[in-house]
Short mmCIF file of C-alpha atoms in Angstrom, two decimals:
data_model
loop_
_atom_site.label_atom_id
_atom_site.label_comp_id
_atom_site.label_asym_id
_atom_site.label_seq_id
_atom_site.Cartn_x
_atom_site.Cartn_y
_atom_site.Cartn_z
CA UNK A 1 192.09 51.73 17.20
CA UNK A 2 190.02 48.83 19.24
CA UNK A 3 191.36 47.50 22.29
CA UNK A 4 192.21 43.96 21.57
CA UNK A 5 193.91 40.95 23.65
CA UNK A 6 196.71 41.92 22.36
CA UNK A 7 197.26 45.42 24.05
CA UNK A 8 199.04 45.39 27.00
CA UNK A 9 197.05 45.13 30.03
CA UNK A 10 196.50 48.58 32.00
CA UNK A 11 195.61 47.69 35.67
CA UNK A 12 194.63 50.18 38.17
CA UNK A 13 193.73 50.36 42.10
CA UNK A 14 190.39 52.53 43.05
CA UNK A 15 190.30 53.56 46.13
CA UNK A 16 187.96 54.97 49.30
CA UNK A 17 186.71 58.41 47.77
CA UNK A 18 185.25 61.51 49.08
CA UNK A 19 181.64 62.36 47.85
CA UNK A 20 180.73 62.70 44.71
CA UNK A 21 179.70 66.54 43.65
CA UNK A 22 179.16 69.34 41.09
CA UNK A 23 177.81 68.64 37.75
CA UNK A 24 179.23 66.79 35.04
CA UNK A 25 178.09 65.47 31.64
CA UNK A 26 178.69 61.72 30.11
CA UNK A 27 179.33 61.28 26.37
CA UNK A 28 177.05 60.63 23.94
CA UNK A 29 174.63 57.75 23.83
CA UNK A 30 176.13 54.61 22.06
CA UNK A 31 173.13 53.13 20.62
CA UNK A 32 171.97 56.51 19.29
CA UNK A 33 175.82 57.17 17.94
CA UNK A 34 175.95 53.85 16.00
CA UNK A 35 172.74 54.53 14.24
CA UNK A 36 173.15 57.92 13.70
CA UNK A 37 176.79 57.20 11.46
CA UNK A 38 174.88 54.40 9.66
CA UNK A 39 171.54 56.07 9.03
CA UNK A 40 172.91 59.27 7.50
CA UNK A 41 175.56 57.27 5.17
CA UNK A 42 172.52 55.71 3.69
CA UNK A 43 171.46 59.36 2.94
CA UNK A 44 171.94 61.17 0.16
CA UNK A 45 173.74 64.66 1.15
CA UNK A 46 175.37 65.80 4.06
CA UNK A 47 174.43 64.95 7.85
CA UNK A 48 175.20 66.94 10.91
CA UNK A 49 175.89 64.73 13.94
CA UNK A 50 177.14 66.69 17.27
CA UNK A 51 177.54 65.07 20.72
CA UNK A 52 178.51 61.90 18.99
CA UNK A 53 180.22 59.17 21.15
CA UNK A 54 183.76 59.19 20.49
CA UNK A 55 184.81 55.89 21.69
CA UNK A 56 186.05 52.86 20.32
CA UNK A 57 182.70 51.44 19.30
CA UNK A 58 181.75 53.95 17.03
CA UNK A 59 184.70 54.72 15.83
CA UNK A 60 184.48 51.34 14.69
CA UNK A 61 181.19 51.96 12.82
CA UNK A 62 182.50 55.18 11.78
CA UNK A 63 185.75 53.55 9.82
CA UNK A 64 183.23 50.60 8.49
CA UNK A 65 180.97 52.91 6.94
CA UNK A 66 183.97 55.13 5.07
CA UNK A 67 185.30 51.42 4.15
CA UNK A 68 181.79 51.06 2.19
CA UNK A 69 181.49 54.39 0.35
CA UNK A 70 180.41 57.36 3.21
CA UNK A 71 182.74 60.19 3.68
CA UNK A 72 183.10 60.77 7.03
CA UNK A 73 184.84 63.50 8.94
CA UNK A 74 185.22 65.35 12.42
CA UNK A 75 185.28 69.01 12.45
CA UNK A 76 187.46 71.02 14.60
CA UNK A 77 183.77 72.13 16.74
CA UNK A 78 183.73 68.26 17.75
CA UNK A 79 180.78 67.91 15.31
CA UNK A 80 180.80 65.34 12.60
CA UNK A 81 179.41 65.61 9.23
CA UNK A 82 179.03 62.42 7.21
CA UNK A 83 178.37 62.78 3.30
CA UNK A 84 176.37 59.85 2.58
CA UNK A 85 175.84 57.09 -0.45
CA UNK A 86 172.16 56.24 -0.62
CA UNK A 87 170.23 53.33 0.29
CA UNK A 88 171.20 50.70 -2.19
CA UNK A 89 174.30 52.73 -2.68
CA UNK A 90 177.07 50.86 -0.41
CA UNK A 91 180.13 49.98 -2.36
CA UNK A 92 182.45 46.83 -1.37
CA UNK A 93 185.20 47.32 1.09
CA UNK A 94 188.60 46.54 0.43
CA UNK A 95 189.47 44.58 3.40
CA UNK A 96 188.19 42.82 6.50
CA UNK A 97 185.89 45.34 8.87
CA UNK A 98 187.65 45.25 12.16
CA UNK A 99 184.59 45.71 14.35
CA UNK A 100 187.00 45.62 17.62
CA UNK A 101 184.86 44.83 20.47
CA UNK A 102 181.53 46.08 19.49
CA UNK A 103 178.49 43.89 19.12
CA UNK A 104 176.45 46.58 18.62
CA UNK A 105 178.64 47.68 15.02
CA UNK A 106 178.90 44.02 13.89
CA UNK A 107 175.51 42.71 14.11
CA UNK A 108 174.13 46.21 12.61
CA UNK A 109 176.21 46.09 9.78
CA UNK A 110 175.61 42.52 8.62
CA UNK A 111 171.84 44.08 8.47
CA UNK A 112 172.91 46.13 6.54
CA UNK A 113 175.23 44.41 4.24
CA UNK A 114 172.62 41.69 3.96
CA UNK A 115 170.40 43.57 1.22
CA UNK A 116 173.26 45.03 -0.78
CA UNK A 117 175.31 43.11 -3.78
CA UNK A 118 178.67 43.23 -1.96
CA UNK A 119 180.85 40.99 0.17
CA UNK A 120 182.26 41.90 3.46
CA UNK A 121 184.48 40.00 6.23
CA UNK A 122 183.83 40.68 9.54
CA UNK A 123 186.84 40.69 12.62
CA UNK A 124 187.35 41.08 15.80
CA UNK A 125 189.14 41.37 18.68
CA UNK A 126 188.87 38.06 21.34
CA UNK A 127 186.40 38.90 23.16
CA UNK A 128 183.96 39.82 19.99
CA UNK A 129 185.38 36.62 18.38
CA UNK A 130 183.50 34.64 21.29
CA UNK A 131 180.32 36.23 20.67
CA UNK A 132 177.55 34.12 19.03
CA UNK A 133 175.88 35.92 15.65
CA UNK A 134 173.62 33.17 14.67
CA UNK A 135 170.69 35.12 16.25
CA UNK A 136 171.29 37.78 13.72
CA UNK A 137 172.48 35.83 10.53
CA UNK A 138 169.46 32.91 10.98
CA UNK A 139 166.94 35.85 9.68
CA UNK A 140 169.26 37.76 7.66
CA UNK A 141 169.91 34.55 5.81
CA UNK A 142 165.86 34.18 5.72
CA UNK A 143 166.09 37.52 3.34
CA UNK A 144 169.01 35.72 1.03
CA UNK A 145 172.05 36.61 2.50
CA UNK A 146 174.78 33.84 2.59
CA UNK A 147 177.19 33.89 5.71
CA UNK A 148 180.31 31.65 6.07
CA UNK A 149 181.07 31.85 9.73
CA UNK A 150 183.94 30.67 11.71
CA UNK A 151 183.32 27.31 13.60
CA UNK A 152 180.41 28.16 16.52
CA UNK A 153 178.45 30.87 13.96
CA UNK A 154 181.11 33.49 15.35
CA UNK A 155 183.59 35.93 13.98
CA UNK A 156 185.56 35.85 11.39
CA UNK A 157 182.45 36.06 9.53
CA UNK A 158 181.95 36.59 5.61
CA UNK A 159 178.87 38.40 4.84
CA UNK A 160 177.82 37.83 1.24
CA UNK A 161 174.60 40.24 0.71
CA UNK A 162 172.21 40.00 -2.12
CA UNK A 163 169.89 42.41 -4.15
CA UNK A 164 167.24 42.26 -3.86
CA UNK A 165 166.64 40.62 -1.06
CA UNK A 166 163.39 38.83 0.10
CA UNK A 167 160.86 40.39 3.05
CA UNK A 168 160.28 38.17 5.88
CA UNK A 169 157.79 38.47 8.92
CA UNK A 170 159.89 37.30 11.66
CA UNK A 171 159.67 36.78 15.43
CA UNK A 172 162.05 37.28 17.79
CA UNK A 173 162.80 34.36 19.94
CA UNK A 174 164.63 36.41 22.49
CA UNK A 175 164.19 39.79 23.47
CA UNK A 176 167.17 41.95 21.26
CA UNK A 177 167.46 45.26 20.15
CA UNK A 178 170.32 44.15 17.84
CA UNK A 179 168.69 41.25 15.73
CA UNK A 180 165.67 44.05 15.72
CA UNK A 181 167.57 46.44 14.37
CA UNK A 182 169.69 44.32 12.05
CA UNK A 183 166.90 42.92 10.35
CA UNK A 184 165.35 46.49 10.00
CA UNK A 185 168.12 47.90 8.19
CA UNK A 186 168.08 45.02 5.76
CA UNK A 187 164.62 45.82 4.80
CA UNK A 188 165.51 49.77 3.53
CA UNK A 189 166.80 48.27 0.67
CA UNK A 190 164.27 45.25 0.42
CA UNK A 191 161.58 45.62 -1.77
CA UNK A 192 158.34 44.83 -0.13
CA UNK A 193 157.08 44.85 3.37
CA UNK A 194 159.71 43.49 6.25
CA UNK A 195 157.87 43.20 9.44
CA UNK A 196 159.81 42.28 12.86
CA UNK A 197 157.35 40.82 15.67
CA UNK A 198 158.59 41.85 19.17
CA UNK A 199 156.76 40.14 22.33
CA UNK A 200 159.30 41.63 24.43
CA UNK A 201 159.57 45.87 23.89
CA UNK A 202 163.38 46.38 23.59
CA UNK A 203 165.13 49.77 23.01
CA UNK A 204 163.87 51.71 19.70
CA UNK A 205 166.00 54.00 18.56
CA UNK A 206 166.11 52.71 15.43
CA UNK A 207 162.33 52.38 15.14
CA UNK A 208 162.44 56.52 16.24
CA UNK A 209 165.64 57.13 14.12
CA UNK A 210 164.04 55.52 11.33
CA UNK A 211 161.20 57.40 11.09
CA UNK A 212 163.64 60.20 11.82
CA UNK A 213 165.44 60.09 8.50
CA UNK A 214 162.46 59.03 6.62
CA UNK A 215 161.78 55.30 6.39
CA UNK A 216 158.17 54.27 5.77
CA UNK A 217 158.25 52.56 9.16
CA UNK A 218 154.75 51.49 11.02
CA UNK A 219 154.55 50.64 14.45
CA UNK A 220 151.42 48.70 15.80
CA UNK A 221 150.70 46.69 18.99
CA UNK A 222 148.21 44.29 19.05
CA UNK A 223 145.82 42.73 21.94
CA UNK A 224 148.55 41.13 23.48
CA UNK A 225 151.05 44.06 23.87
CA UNK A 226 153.29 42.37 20.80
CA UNK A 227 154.75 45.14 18.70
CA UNK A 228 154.60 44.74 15.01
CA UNK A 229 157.07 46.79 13.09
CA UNK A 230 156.38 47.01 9.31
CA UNK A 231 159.29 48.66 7.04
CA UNK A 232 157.92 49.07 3.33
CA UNK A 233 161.21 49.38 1.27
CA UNK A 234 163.24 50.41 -0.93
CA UNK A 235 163.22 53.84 1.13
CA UNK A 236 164.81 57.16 0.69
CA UNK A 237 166.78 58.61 3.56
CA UNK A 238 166.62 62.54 4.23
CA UNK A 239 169.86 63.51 5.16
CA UNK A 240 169.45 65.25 9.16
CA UNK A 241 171.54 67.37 11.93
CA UNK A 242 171.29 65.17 14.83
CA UNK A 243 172.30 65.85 18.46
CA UNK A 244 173.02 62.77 20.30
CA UNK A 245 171.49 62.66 24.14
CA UNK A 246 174.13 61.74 27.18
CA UNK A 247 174.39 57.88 27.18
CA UNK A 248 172.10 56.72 30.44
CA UNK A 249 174.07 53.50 30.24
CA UNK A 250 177.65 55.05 30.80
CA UNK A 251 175.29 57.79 33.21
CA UNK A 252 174.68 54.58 35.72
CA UNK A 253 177.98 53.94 36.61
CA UNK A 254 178.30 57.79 37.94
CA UNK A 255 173.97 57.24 39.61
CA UNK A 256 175.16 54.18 41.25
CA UNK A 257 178.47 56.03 42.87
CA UNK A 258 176.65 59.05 43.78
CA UNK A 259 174.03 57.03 45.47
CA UNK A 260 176.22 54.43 47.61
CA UNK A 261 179.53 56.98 48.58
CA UNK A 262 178.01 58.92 51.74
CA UNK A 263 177.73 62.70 51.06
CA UNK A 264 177.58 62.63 47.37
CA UNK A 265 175.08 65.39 45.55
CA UNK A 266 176.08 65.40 42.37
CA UNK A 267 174.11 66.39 39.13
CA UNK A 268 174.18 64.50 35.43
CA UNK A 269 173.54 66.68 32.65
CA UNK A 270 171.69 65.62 29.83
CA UNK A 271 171.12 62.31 30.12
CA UNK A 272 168.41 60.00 27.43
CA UNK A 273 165.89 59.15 28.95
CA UNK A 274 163.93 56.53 26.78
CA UNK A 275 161.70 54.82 28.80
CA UNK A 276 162.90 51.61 26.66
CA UNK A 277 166.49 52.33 28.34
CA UNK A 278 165.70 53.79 32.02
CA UNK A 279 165.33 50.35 33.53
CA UNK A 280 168.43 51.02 35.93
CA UNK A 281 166.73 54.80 37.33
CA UNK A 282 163.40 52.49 37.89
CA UNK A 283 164.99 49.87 40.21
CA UNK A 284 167.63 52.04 42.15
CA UNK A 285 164.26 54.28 42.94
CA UNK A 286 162.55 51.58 44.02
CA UNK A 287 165.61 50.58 46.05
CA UNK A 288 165.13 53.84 47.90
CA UNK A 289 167.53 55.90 45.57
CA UNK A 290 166.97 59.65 45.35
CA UNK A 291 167.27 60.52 41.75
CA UNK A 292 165.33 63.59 40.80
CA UNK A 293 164.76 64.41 37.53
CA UNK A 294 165.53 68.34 36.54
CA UNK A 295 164.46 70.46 32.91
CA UNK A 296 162.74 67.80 31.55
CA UNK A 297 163.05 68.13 27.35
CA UNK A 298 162.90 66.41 24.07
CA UNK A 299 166.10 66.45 21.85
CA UNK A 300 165.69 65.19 18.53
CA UNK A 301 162.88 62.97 18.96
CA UNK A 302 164.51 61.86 22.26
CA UNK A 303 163.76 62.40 25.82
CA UNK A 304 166.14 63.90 27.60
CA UNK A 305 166.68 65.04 31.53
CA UNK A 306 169.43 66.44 34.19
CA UNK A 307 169.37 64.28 36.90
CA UNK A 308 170.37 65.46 40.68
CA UNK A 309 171.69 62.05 42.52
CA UNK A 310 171.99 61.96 46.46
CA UNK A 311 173.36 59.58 48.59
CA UNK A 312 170.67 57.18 49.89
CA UNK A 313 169.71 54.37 52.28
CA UNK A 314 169.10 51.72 50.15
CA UNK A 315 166.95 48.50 50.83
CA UNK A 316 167.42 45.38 48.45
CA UNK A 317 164.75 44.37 46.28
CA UNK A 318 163.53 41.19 43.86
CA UNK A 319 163.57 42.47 39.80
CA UNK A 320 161.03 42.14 37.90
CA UNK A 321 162.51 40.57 35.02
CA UNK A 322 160.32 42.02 32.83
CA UNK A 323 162.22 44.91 33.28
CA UNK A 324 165.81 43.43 32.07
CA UNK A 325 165.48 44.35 28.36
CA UNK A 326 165.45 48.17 29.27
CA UNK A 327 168.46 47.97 31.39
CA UNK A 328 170.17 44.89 30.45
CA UNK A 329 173.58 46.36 30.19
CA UNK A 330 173.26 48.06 33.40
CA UNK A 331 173.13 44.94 35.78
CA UNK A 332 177.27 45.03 36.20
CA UNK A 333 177.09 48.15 37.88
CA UNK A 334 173.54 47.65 39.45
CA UNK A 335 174.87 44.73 41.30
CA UNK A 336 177.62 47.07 43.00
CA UNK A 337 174.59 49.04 44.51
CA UNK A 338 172.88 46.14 45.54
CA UNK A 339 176.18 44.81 47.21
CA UNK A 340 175.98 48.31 49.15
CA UNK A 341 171.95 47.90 49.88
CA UNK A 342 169.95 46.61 53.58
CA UNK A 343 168.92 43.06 52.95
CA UNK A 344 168.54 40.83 50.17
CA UNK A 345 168.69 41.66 46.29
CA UNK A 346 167.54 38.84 43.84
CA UNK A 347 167.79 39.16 39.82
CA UNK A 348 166.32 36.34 37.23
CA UNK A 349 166.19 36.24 33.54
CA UNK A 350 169.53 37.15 32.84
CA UNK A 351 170.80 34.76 30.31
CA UNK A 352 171.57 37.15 28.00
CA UNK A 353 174.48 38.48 30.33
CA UNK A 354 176.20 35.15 29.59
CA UNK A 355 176.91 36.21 25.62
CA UNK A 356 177.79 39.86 26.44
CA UNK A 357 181.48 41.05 26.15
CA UNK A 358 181.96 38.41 29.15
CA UNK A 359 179.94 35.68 31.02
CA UNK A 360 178.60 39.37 33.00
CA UNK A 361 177.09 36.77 35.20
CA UNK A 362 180.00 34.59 36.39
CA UNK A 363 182.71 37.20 35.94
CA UNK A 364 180.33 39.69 38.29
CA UNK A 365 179.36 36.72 40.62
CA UNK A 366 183.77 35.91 40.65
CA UNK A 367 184.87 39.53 41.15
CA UNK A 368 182.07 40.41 44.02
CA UNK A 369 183.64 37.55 45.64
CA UNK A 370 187.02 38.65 45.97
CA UNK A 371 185.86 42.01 47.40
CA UNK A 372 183.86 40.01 49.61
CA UNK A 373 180.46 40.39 48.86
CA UNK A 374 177.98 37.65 49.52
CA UNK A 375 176.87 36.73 46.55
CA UNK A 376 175.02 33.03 44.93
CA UNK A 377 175.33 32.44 41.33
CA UNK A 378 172.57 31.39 39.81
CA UNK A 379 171.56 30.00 36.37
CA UNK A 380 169.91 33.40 35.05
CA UNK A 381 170.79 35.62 37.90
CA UNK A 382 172.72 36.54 40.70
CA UNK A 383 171.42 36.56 44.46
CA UNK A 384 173.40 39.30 46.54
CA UNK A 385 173.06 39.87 50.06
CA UNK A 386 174.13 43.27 50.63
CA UNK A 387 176.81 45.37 53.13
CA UNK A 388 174.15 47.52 54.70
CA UNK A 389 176.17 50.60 53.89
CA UNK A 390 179.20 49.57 55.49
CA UNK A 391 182.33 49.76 53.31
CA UNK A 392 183.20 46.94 51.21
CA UNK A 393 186.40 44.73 52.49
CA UNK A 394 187.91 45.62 48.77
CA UNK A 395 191.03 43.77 48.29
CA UNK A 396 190.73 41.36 46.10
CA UNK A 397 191.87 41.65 42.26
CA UNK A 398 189.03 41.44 39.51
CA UNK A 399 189.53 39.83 36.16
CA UNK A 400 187.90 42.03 33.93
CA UNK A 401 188.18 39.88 30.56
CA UNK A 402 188.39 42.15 28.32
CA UNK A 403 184.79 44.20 29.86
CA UNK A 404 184.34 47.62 29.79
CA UNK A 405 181.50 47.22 31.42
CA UNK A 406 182.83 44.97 33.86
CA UNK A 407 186.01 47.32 34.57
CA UNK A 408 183.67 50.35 35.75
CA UNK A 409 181.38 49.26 37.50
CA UNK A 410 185.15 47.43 40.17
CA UNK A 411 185.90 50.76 39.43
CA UNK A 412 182.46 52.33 41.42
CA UNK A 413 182.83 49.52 44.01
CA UNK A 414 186.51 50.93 44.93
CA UNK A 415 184.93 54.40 45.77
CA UNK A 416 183.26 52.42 48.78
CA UNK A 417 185.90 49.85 50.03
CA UNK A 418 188.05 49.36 53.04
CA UNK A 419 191.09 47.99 51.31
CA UNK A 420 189.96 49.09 47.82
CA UNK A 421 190.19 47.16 44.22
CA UNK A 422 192.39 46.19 41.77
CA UNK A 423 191.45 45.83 38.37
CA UNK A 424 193.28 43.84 36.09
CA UNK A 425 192.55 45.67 33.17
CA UNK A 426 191.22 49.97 32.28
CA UNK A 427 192.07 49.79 29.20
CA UNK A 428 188.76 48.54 27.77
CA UNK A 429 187.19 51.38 29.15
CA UNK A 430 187.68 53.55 25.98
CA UNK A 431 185.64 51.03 23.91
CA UNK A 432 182.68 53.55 25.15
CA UNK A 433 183.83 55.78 27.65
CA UNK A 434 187.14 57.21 26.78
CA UNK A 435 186.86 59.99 29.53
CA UNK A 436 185.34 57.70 32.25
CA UNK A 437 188.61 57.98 34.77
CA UNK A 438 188.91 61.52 34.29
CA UNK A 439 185.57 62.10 35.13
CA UNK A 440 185.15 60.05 38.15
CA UNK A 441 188.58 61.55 39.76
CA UNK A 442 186.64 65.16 39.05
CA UNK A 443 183.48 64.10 40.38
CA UNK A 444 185.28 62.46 43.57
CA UNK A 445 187.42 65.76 43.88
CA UNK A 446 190.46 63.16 43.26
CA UNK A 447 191.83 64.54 40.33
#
């Protein structure tokens, strides 16, 4: 079940740690666990998916795509097979899809919904409700959809698809591997040629997946570096066994501890290593981190490395901002290891942190504060000035709203803090890293 504003809160104090050590694996990747459920229930025949992220999320995505027709089970070897209905084939669900708190599931499945003759109601919990979806539903409704959103283009949303739906050429006006990806599976079941222009490379593991399972799917990049991606449909999915890499966004929050608690050596199995998602490994090297990467491999289509994290000196750095799409859900945690970095860190082009699960901007610049981090807010970035290694003053509590994202990375900066932090709320944690506490008292030789 999602975690909604309704739960009771479930606060927690982290506190100076020992360093990190031994080797431990995160859970699957999120982006690759979403797409995986949804591409092989548009198969026809069985799927295979093992390493699967078992948190909220895609749980979510899981129950949404039953609700529509897949059967979808978990065996008792923690691998899931998913029986699926065909492209063209989703039937209409009975109720409202409670999406919970992932983006990610909502704005995939209106794609998806979008070129089928069915109805579906979106929902959320508060923090999803706050989320604008116009980016996604202005091109959707280019293809013939119909949406009736609640006031603000946000959830509850009504989703009335149509079939057959019209191909568009369209151009994303910001970078987003979402409205990408939405608009891309609305075009498996569109006759014609769909074709998504994308100045700014985002993550493409649907553009891989795709290909993966069968789509006619063309990639090209003109003069100017602008990827054009062409999807010819209707298409015919080939039902796959999948194994889902280690999640390097839920892997940062463990790179950034090992890196700023003294002594730490610790090693990450298995972790994706997508150059379209590595963003975070790039600046923390160039911060001075020691990250070495170990049996370098290629798992289902996807790269995939152990990495061996050491503690390290680091030295604060300006980001290129070109950089933010491939790490853009990092930055919460990133700005804990600048906070812990020589000198000056400065990060622009940011804006999309302000319509994540939080303002990630203002609740990051807020909570730094209250540990007492120097830290300037600015429009698209934050400016921190860092500790120089010394321990944190800690102290303060952090208002999490509702963040996972948010929550881990107060969690990290407790590991290096005089007084340590409070955080209002762990429970949102499990939306994608159920196991996240566990691990970290393991890792810190606190549990």
């Amino acid at each position: 079940m999602a975690h909604s504003a309704d739960q009771a809160p479930v606060p927690r104090h982290f506190a100076r740690s020992g360093p990190l050590t031994g080797t431990i694996r995160v859970p699957g990747d999120k982006s690759i666990s979403h797409r995986a459920l949804m591409l092989s229930a548009l198969c026809v025949g069985q799927s295979r998916i093992s390493g699967l992220l078992e948190g909220e999320d895609v749980l979510a995505t899981a129950a949404a795509m039953c609700a529509m027709g897949a059967q979808i089970e978990r065996g008792a070897d923690d691998i899931w097979t998913v029986h699926g209905v065909g492209v063209g084939g989703l039937m209409q669900p009975a109720q409202a899809l409670d999406m919970g708190n992932s983006g990610t599931s909502t704005r995939l499945l209106m794609g998806l919904v979008a070129s089928h003759p069915i109805t579906a109601m979106f929902t959320g919990d508060a923090s999803l409700s706050r989320r604008p979806m116009a980016r996604v539903t202005d091109p959707l409704g280019e293809m013939g959809a119909e949406f009736n959103a609640s006031p603000g283009g946000t959830l509850p949303l009504m989703v009335r698809g149509i079939s057959p739906a019209v191909p568009i050429s369209y151009r994303l006006p910001v970078a987003s591997a979402q409205v990408k990806s939405a608009i891309l599976l609305a075009a498996l079941n569109t006759p014609g040629t769909t074709t998504v222009i994308e100045p700014v490379a985002t993550r493409d593991h649907s553009e891989k997946m795709l290909k993966g399972f069968g789509a006619d799917l063309m990639v090209e990049t003109d003069a100017d570096g602008v990827r054009h991606i062409h999807v010819t449909g209707p298409c015919d999915l080939t039902a796959q066994d999948i194994e889902v890499p280690g999640d390097p966004s839920s892997a940062a929050f463990f790179i950034v501890a090992a890196l700023i608690v003294p002594g730490s050596d610790l090693t990450i199995e298995n972790v994706g290593m997508n150059i379209t998602r590595t963003g975070i490994i790039t600046v923390l090297e160039q911060m001075g981190g020691q990250i070495e990467r170990l049996n370098e491999r290629t798992v289902g289509g996807e790269p995939v490395a152990d990495l061996r994290v050491r503690a390290s000196d680091l030295t604060g750095i300006t980001v290129d901002p070109t950089i933010v799409p491939s790490m853009v859900d990092e930055f919460p945690v990133f700005f804990i290891a600048a906070a812990m970095a020589s000198g000056t860190t400065v990060t622009s082009g940011l804006d999309e942190l302000r319509v994540k699960e939080s303002d990630r901007l203002a609740t990051m610049a807020r909570g730094l504060e209250a540990i007492g981090v120097d830290v300037e807010e600015r429009e698209d970035g934050l400016v921190i000035t860092g500790s120089s290694a010394a321990p944190l003053r800690g102290g303060g509590l952090v208002a999490t709203l509702l963040d996972h994202r948010i929550a881990m990375s107060f969690a990290v900066a407790g590991l290096v803090s005089e007084q340590g932090v409070d955080v209002d709320d762990t429970a949102p944690i499990a939306t994608s890293f159920p196991d996240f506490l566990n691990l970290l008292g393991r890792s810190t030789g606190a549990a």
